[in-house]
XYZ file of C-alpha atoms in Angstrom:
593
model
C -25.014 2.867 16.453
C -21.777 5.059 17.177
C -18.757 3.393 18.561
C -17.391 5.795 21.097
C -13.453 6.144 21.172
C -11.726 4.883 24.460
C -11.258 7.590 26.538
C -8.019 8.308 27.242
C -6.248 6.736 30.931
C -3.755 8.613 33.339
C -0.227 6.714 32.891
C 1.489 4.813 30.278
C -0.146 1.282 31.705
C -3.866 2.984 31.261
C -2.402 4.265 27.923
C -1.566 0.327 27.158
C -4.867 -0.636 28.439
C -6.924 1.662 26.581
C -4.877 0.862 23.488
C -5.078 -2.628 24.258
C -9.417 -2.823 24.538
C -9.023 -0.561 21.156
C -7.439 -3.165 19.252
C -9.223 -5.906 20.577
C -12.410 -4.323 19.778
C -11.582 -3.562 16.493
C -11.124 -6.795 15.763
C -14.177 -8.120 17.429
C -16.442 -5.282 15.380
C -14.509 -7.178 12.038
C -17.360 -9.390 10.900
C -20.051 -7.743 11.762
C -22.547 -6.196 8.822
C -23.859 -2.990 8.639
C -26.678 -1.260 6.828
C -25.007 1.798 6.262
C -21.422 2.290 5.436
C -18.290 0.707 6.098
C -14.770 1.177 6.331
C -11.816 -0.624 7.136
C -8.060 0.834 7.545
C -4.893 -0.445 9.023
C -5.448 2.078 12.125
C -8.296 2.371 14.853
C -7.998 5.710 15.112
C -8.426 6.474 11.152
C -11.433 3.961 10.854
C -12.951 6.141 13.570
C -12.236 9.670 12.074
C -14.161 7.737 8.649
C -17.123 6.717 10.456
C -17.130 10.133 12.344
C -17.616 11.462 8.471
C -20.091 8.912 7.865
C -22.482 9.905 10.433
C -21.641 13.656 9.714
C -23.566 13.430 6.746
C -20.209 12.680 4.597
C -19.949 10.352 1.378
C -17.283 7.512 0.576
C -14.346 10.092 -0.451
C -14.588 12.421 2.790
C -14.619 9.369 4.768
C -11.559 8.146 2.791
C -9.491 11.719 3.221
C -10.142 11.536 6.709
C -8.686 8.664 7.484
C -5.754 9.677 5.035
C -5.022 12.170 7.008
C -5.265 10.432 10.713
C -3.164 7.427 9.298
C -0.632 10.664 7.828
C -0.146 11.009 11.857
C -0.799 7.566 13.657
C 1.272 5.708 11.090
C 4.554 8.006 9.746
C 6.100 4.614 9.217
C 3.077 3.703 6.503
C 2.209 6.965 4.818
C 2.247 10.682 5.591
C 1.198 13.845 3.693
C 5.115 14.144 2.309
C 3.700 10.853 0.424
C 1.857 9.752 -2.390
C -0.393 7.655 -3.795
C -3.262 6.615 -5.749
C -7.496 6.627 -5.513
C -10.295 4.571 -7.806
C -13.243 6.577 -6.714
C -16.734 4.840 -7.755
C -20.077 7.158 -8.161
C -23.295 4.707 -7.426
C -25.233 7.569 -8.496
C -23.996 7.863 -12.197
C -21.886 4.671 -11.935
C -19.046 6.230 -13.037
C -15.263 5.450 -11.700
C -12.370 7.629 -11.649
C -9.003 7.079 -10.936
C -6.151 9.613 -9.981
C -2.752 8.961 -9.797
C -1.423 11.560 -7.037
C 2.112 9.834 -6.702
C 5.341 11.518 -6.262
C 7.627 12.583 -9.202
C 11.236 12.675 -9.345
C 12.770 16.247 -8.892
C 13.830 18.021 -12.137
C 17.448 17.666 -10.727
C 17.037 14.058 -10.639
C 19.430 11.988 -13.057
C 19.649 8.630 -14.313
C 22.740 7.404 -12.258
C 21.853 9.780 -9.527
C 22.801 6.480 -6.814
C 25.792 5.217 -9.140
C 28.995 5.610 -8.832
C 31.834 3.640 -10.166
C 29.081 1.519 -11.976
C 27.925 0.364 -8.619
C 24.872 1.151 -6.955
C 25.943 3.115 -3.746
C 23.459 1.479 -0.997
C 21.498 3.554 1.156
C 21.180 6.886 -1.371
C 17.597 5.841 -2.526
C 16.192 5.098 0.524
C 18.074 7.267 3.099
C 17.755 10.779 3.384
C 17.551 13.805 1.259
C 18.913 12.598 -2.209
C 15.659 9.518 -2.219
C 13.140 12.458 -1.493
C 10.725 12.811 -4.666
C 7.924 15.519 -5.354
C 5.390 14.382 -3.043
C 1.468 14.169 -4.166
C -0.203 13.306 -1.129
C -2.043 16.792 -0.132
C -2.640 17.448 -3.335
C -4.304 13.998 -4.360
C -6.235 14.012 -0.989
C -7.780 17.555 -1.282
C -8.813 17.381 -5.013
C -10.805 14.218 -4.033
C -12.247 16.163 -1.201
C -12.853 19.040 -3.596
C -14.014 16.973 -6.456
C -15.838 14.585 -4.922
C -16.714 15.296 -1.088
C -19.733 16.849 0.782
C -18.080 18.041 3.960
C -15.439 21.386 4.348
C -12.067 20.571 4.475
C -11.735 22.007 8.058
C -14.253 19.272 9.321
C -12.654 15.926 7.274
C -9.262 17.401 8.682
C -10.443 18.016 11.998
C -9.502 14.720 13.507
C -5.945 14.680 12.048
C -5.108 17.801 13.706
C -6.271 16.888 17.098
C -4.349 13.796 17.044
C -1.025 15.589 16.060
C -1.563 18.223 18.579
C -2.603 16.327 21.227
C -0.805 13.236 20.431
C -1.485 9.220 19.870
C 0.031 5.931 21.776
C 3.027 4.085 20.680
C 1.709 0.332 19.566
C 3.655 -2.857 18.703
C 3.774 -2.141 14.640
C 4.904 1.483 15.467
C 7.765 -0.062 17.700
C 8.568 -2.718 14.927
C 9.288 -0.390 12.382
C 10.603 2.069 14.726
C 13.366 -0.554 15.199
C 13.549 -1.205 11.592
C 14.599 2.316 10.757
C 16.360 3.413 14.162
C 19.893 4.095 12.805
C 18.040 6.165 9.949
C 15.870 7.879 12.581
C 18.785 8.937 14.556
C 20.392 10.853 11.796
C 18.036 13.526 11.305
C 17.658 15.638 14.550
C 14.264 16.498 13.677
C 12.985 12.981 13.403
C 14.578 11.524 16.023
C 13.161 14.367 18.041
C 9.882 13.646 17.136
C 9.761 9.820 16.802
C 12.052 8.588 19.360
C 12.325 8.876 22.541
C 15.009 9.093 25.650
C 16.198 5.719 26.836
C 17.552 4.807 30.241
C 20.953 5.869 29.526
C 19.489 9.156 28.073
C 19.544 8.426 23.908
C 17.107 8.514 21.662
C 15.554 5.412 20.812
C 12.332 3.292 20.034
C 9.862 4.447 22.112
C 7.848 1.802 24.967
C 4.181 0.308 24.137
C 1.660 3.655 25.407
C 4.158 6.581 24.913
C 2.751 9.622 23.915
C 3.741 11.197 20.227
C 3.052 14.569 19.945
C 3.457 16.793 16.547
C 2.233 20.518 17.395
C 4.341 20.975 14.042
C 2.214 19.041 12.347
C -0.749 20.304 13.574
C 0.058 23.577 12.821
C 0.512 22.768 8.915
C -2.915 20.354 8.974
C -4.213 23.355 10.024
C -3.055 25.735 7.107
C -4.341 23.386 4.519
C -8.296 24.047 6.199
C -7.583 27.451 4.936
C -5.539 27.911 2.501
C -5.754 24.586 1.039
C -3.268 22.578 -1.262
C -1.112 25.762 -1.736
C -0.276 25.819 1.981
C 1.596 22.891 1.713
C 3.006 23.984 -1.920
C 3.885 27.353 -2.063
C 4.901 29.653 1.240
C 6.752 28.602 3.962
C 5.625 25.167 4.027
C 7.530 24.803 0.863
C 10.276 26.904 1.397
C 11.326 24.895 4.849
C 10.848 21.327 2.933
C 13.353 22.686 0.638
C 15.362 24.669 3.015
C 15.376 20.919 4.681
C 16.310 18.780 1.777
C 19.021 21.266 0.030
C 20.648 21.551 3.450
C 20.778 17.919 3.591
C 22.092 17.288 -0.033
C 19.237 17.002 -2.125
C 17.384 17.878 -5.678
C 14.093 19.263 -4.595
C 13.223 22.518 -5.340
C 10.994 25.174 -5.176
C 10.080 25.146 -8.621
C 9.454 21.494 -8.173
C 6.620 21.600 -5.379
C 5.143 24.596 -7.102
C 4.638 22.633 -10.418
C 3.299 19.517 -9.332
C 0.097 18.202 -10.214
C -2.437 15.265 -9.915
C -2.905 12.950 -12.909
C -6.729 11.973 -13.804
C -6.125 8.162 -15.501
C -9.035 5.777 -16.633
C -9.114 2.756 -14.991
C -7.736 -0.361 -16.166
C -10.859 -2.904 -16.918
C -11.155 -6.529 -17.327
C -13.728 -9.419 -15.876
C -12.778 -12.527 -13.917
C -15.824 -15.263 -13.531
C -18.788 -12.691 -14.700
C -17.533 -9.674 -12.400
C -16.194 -6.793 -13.356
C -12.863 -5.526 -12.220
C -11.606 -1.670 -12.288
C -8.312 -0.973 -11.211
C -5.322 1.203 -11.534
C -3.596 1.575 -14.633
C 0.736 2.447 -15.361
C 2.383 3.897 -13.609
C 0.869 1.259 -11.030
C 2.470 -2.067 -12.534
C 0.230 -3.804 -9.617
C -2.934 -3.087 -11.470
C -1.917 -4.451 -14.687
C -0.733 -8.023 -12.498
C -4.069 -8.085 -10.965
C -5.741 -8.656 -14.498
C -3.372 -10.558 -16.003
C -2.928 -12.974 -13.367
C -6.916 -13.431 -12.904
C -7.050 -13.727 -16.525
C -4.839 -16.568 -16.657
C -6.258 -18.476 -14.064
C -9.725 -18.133 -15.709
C -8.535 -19.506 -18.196
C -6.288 -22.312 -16.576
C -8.914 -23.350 -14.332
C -12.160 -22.161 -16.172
C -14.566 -24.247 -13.658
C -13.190 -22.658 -10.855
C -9.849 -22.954 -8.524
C -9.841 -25.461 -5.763
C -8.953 -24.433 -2.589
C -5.482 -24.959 -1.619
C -4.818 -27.546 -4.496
C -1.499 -27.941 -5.381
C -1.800 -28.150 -9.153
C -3.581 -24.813 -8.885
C -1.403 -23.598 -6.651
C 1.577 -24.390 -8.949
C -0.459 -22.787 -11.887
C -0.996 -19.365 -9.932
C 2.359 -19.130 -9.084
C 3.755 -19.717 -12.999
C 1.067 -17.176 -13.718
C 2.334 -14.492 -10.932
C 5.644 -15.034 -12.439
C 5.099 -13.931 -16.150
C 2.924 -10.717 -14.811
C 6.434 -9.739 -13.262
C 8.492 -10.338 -16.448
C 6.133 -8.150 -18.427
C 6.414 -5.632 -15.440
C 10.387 -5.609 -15.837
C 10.110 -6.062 -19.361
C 7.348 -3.063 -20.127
C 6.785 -0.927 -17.283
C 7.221 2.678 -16.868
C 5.588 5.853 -16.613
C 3.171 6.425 -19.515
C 4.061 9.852 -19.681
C 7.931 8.665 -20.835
C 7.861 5.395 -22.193
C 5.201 3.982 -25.003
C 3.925 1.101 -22.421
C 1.862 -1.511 -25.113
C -0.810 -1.817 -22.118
C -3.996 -2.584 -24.830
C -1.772 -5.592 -26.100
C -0.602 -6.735 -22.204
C -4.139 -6.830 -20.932
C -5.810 -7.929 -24.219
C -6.926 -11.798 -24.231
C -4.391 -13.033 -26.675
C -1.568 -12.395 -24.943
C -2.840 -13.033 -21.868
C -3.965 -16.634 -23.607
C -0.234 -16.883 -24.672
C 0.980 -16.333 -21.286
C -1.385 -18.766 -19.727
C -0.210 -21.517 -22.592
C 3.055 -21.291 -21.986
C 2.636 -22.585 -18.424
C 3.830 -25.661 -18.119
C 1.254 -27.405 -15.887
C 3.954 -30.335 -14.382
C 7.211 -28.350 -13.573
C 8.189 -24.441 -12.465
C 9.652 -22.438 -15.199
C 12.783 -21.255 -14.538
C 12.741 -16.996 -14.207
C 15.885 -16.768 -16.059
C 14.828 -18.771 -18.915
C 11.721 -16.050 -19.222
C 13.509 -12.927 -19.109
C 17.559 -13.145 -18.248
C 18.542 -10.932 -15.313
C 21.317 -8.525 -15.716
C 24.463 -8.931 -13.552
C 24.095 -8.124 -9.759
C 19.772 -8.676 -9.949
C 18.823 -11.241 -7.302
C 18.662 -14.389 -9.197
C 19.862 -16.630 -6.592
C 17.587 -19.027 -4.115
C 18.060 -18.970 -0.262
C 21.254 -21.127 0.780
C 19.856 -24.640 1.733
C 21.275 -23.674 5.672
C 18.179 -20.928 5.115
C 15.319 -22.968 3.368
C 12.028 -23.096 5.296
C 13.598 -20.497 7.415
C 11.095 -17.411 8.626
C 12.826 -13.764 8.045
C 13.721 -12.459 11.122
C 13.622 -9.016 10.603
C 10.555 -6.269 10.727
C 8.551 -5.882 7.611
C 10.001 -2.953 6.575
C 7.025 -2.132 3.240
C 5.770 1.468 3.900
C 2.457 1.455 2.411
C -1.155 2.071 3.507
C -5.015 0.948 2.427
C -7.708 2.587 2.922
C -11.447 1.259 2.138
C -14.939 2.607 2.286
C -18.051 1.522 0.962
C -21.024 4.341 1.678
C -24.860 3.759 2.491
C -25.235 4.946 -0.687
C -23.139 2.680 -2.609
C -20.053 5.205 -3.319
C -16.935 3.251 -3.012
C -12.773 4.137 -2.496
C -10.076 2.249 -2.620
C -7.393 4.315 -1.998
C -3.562 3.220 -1.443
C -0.609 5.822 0.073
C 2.633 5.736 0.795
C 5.812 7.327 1.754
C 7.667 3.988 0.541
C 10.142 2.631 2.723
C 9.287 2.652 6.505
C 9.544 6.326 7.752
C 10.565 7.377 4.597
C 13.622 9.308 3.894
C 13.744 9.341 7.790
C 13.565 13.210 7.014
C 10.898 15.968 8.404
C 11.135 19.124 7.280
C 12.425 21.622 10.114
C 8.856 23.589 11.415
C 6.844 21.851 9.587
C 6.484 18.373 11.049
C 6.098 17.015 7.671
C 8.075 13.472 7.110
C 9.575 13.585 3.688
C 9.302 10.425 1.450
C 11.978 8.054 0.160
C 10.108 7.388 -3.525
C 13.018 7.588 -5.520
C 14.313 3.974 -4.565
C 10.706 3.071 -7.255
C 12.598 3.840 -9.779
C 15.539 1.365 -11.323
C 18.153 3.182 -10.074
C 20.428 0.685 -12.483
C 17.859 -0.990 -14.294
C 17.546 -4.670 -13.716
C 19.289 -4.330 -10.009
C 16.695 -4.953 -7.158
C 15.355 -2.349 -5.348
C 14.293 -2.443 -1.351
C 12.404 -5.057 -1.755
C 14.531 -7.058 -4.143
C 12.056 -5.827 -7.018
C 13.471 -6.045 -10.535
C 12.336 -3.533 -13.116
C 13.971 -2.319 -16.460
C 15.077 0.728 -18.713
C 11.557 1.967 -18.779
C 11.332 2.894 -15.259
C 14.790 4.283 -15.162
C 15.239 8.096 -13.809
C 14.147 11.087 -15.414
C 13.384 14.900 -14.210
C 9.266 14.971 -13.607
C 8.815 10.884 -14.275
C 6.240 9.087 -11.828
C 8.175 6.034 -10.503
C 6.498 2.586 -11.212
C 4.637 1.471 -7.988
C 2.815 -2.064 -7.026
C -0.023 -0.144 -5.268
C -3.462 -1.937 -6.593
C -6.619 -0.087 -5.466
C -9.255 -2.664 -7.111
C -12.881 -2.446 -7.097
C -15.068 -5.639 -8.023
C -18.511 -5.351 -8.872
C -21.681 -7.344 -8.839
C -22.173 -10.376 -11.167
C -25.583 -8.959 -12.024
C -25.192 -5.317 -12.077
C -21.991 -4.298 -13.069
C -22.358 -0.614 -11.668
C -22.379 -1.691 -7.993
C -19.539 -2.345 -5.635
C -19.492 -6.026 -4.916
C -15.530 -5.821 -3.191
C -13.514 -2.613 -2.626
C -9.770 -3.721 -1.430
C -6.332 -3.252 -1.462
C -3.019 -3.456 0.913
C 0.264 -2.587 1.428
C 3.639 -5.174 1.001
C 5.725 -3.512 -1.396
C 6.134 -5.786 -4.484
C 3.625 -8.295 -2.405
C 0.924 -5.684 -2.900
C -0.799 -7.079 -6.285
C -0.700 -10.546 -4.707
C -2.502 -10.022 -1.731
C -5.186 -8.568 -3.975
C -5.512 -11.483 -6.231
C -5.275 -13.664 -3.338
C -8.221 -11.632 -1.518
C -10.105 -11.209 -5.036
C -9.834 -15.457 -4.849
C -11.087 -16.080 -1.813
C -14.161 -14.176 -2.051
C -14.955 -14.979 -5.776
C -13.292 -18.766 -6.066
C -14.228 -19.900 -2.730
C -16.806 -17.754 -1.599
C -15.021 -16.598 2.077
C -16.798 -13.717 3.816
C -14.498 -11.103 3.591
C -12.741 -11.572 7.165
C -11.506 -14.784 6.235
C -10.344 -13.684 2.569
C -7.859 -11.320 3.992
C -7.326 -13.529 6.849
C -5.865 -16.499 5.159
C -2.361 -17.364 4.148
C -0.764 -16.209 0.740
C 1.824 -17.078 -1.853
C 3.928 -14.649 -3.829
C 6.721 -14.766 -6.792
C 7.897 -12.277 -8.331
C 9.976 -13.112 -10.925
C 13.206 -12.579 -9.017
C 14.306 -14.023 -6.799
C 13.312 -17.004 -8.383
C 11.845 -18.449 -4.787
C 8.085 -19.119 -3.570
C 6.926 -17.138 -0.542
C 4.433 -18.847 1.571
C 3.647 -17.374 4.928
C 3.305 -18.901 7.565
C -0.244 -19.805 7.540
C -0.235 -20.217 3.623
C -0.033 -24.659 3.071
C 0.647 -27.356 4.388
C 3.583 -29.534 4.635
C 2.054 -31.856 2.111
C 0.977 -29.362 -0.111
C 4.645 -27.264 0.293
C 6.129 -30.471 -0.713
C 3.987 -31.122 -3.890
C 4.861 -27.362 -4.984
C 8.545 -28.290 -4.104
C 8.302 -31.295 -6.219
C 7.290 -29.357 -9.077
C 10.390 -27.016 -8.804
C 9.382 -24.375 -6.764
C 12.196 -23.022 -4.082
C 9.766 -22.200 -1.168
C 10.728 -19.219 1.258
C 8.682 -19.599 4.664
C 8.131 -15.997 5.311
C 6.811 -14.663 8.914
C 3.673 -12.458 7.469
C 3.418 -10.019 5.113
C 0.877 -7.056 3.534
C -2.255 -5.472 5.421
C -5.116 -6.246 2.725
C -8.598 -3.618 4.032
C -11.573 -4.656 2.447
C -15.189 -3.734 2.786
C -17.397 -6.053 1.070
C -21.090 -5.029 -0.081
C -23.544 -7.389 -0.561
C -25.725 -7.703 -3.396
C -28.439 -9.388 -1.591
C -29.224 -8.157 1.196
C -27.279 -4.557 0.631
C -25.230 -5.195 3.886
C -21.844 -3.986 4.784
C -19.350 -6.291 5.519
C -15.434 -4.344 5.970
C -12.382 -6.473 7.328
C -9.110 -5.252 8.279
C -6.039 -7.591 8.563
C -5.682 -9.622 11.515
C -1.638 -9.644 11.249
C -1.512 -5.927 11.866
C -3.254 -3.648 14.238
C -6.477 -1.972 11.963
C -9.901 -2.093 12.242
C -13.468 -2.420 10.405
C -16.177 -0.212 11.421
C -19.542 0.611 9.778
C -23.095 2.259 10.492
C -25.735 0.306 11.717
């Protein structure tokens, strides 16, 4: 069965319309199964350009680059081919899986204390503008998988991506949330606030209404280069010469001699097994991977007849466990390349034992007592005037997930970014190419918080042609009884929430045995070290429960909603296809009957 697009309405109220049926019947398509494969992404659009592969005769990974590319243009405030990311790509034939690391590197004019001046971070250098821009990966990570790995021609996986930027797609409510988010930034670049904004009443740019119609013919035009000229397009030529042109101009580092020399990184998995299944995900420089095991670890071992659901003891023992995976990530974590990372001893079952003993099972642990922030990291909990109080402002994580499990078995979990929402806020002149803001992953002064109040140490501080540590956790889980096939492909966006959510959704489906829809569905908890304070959205516990937690020590922060987990779950019994996307956001699941 093919799921035909909505065609498109005259007006910006049929646009709304249109939009509005979309979404709805994306989510109403979430728990169905399918016999063939399945796919689920945070954007309609990209789910359809992935099943449009699928029925094309495509595998897993062309499915995957598709909808990479549509989500480059639907969603410039998740991910975009000035990006980066990272791919586990699973073979049911040979049962093989293969991870590359495609994420930006810092410019070889990049320094150390690049954003420091008078031994102060200067706020906005990292994440603003031309100075946070880092080497981006993303077209060269997305064709090599299509070249390594696809069946289809570049010029038909791209084909949807260009007709969307040429003809254009519909403002929605998440575009117009982190439109508003990054407004101000927007503005400041001409080019950007050309493209992404729109004329208000009084004649200024600003956040464009629900149905407005975002065209990039620029963007289009360089989509279409890559069909035939592939990853050099975007690399070498003009493409290259106007990103540069773009971010010299605007006082940056990149360079020529930068875009010309990057190149993908092939990496081997990280590997452990949590109840029987085993686990594959990314290794340094993702620090999310290396949480994933740990934490799972620790909790088989805490709790090694099983978690119950929503128990507060368990609840309190997950959390101390979260905790110490983020002190080894300040403590450890860099890029492999750079820093000796001791990941065999970090993953191996001693000192994951040790971490898991030196939980105390009756009262939090104090994050300072663990690993003692420097002066100016966020050690502080919320003011009592704020407690239980739900942020106000946007999400502002600028991340994307992409999942597909083929009739065939093949599997992708692939995460991309272009960090912070809309990036650098930067597109390069001509090109319609929106520039990334990557450098901000790096500890710009080691042990100072980053955007999202991360805290990470002297490893991951700047150098020329480093890979900046990222919490990006593309995780594949496999069958109990056949450890070659893809029992749960899944990952999310959230910033430093990102390895959480997996866990979380790893949990539900393994611990409590929730179809797939409700293990992304339900509410989640996340530390991090520092701050030393408990998120719990707002569907995570109850009152009795957040007071039981609270009792124990925790500081609880009541957070609106956070992440976008995509999963597509496979199962070993009847070989059906079950994908779910999100229900806080706007994506949606769609498979092959």
């Amino acid at each position: 069965m093919r799921h035909e697009r909505v065609g498109r309405g005259s007006g910006t109220w049929a646009r709304g319309l249109a939009l509005a049926v979309v979404l709805v019947s994306a989510a109403a398509w979430a728990a169905r199964p399918y016999r063939g494969g399945a796919v689920a992404t945070a954007y309609p659009p990209a789910s359809a350009a992935a099943l449009q592969m699928l029925e094309r005769g495509g595998n897993a990974v062309d499915a995957a680059v598709a909808a990479a590319f549509v989500a480059a243009v639907v969603g410039p405030y998740h991910s975009g081919v000035g990006g980066g990311g990272f791919a586990l790509v699973h073979d049911a034939k040979s049962g093989q899986t293969r991870a590359l690391d495609f994420r930006e590197v810092a410019p070889k004019g990049a320094s150390r204390d690049m954003y420091v001046k008078d031994g102060r971070l200067v706020p906005g250098l990292s994440t603003d503008g031309a100075l946070s821009v880092a080497v981006p990966g993303a077209v060269a990570g997305y064709l090599e998988l299509l070249s390594a790995h696809g069946k289809l021609k570049p010029s038909v996986v791209l084909a949807p991506a260009i007709r969307l930027a040429r003809e254009g797609f519909w403002v929605t409510p998440k575009y117009q949330q982190m439109a508003t988010g990054r407004l101000q930034c927007l503005r400041k670049d001409p080019e950007a606030a050309r493209i992404f904004l729109a004329p208000n009443a009084q004649g200024e740019l600003d956040v464009p209404p629900i149905g407005y119609l975002v065209k990039q013919p620029d963007l289009a035009r360089t989509l279409t280069q890559l069909t035939k000229a592939g990853a050099k397009a975007f690399y070498t030529g003009p493409v290259a010469q106007a990103l540069v042109k773009t971010v010299k101009d605007n006082g940056g580092v990149l360079t020529a001699e930068d875009l010309a020399g990057y190149q993908t990184r092939q990496a081997t998995p990280l590997e452990a097994a949590y109840r029987g299944h085993r686990v594959l995900t990314m290794p340094p420089p993702s620090a999310g991977g290396l949480a994933v095991l740990q934490v799972l670890g620790m909790m088989e071992q805490l709790r090694p007849q099983g978690v119950p659901y929503r128990d507060a003891d368990s609840l309190h023992l997950y959390t101390e466990a979260v905790r110490r995976a983020y002190v080894d990530r300040a403590k450890y974590l860099g890029d492999p390349a750079f820093v000796e990372v001791p990941l065999a001893r970090l993953v191996s079952p001693g000192h994951i034992a040790d971490l898991a003993g030196s939980i105390d099972p009756k009262k939090a642990t104090p994050s300072a007592s663990l690993l003692p922030p420097v002066a100016g990291a966020a050690t502080s909990t919320l003011p009592a005037q704020d407690a239980g109080r739900m942020t106000p402002e946007p999400e502002r994580k600028n991340t994307t997930h992409i999942s597909v499990v083929d009739k065939d078995g093949n599997a992708v979990a692939m995460t991309t970014t272009v960090n912070y929402s809309f990036g650098s806020c930067l597109v390069a002149k001509g090109t319609g190419v929106l520039l990334n803001d990557e450098m901000d992953d790096f500890a710009a002064q080691p042990g100072v918080p980053n955007a999202y109040g991360l805290v990470t140490g002297e490893p991951n501080a700047i150098q020329p042609g480093k890979v900046p540590l990222s919490s990006m956790s593309p995780t594949f889980v496999f069958a109990k009884d056949d450890p070659k096939r893809i029992l749960l492909a899944v990952g999310s966006p959230g910033g430093s929430t990102i390895p959480t959510t997996v866990i979380q959704v790893i949990g539900n489906v393994v611990d409590q045995g929730m179809d797939v829809t409700r293990a992304v569905a339900a509410g989640r908890l996340h530390h991090q070290y520092l701050p030393d304070e408990l998120w719990v959205d707002k569907w995570g516990l109850e009152p009795a429960t957040l007071a039981a937690l609270e009792a124990k020590g925790h500081h609880i922060r009541r957070v609106d909603a956070w992440g976008d987990a995509e999963a597509v779950y496979s199962d070993p019994r009847t070989n059906l296809r079950y994908p779910a996307s999100d229900p806080r956001n706007e994506g949606a699941a769609l498979g092959q009957d």
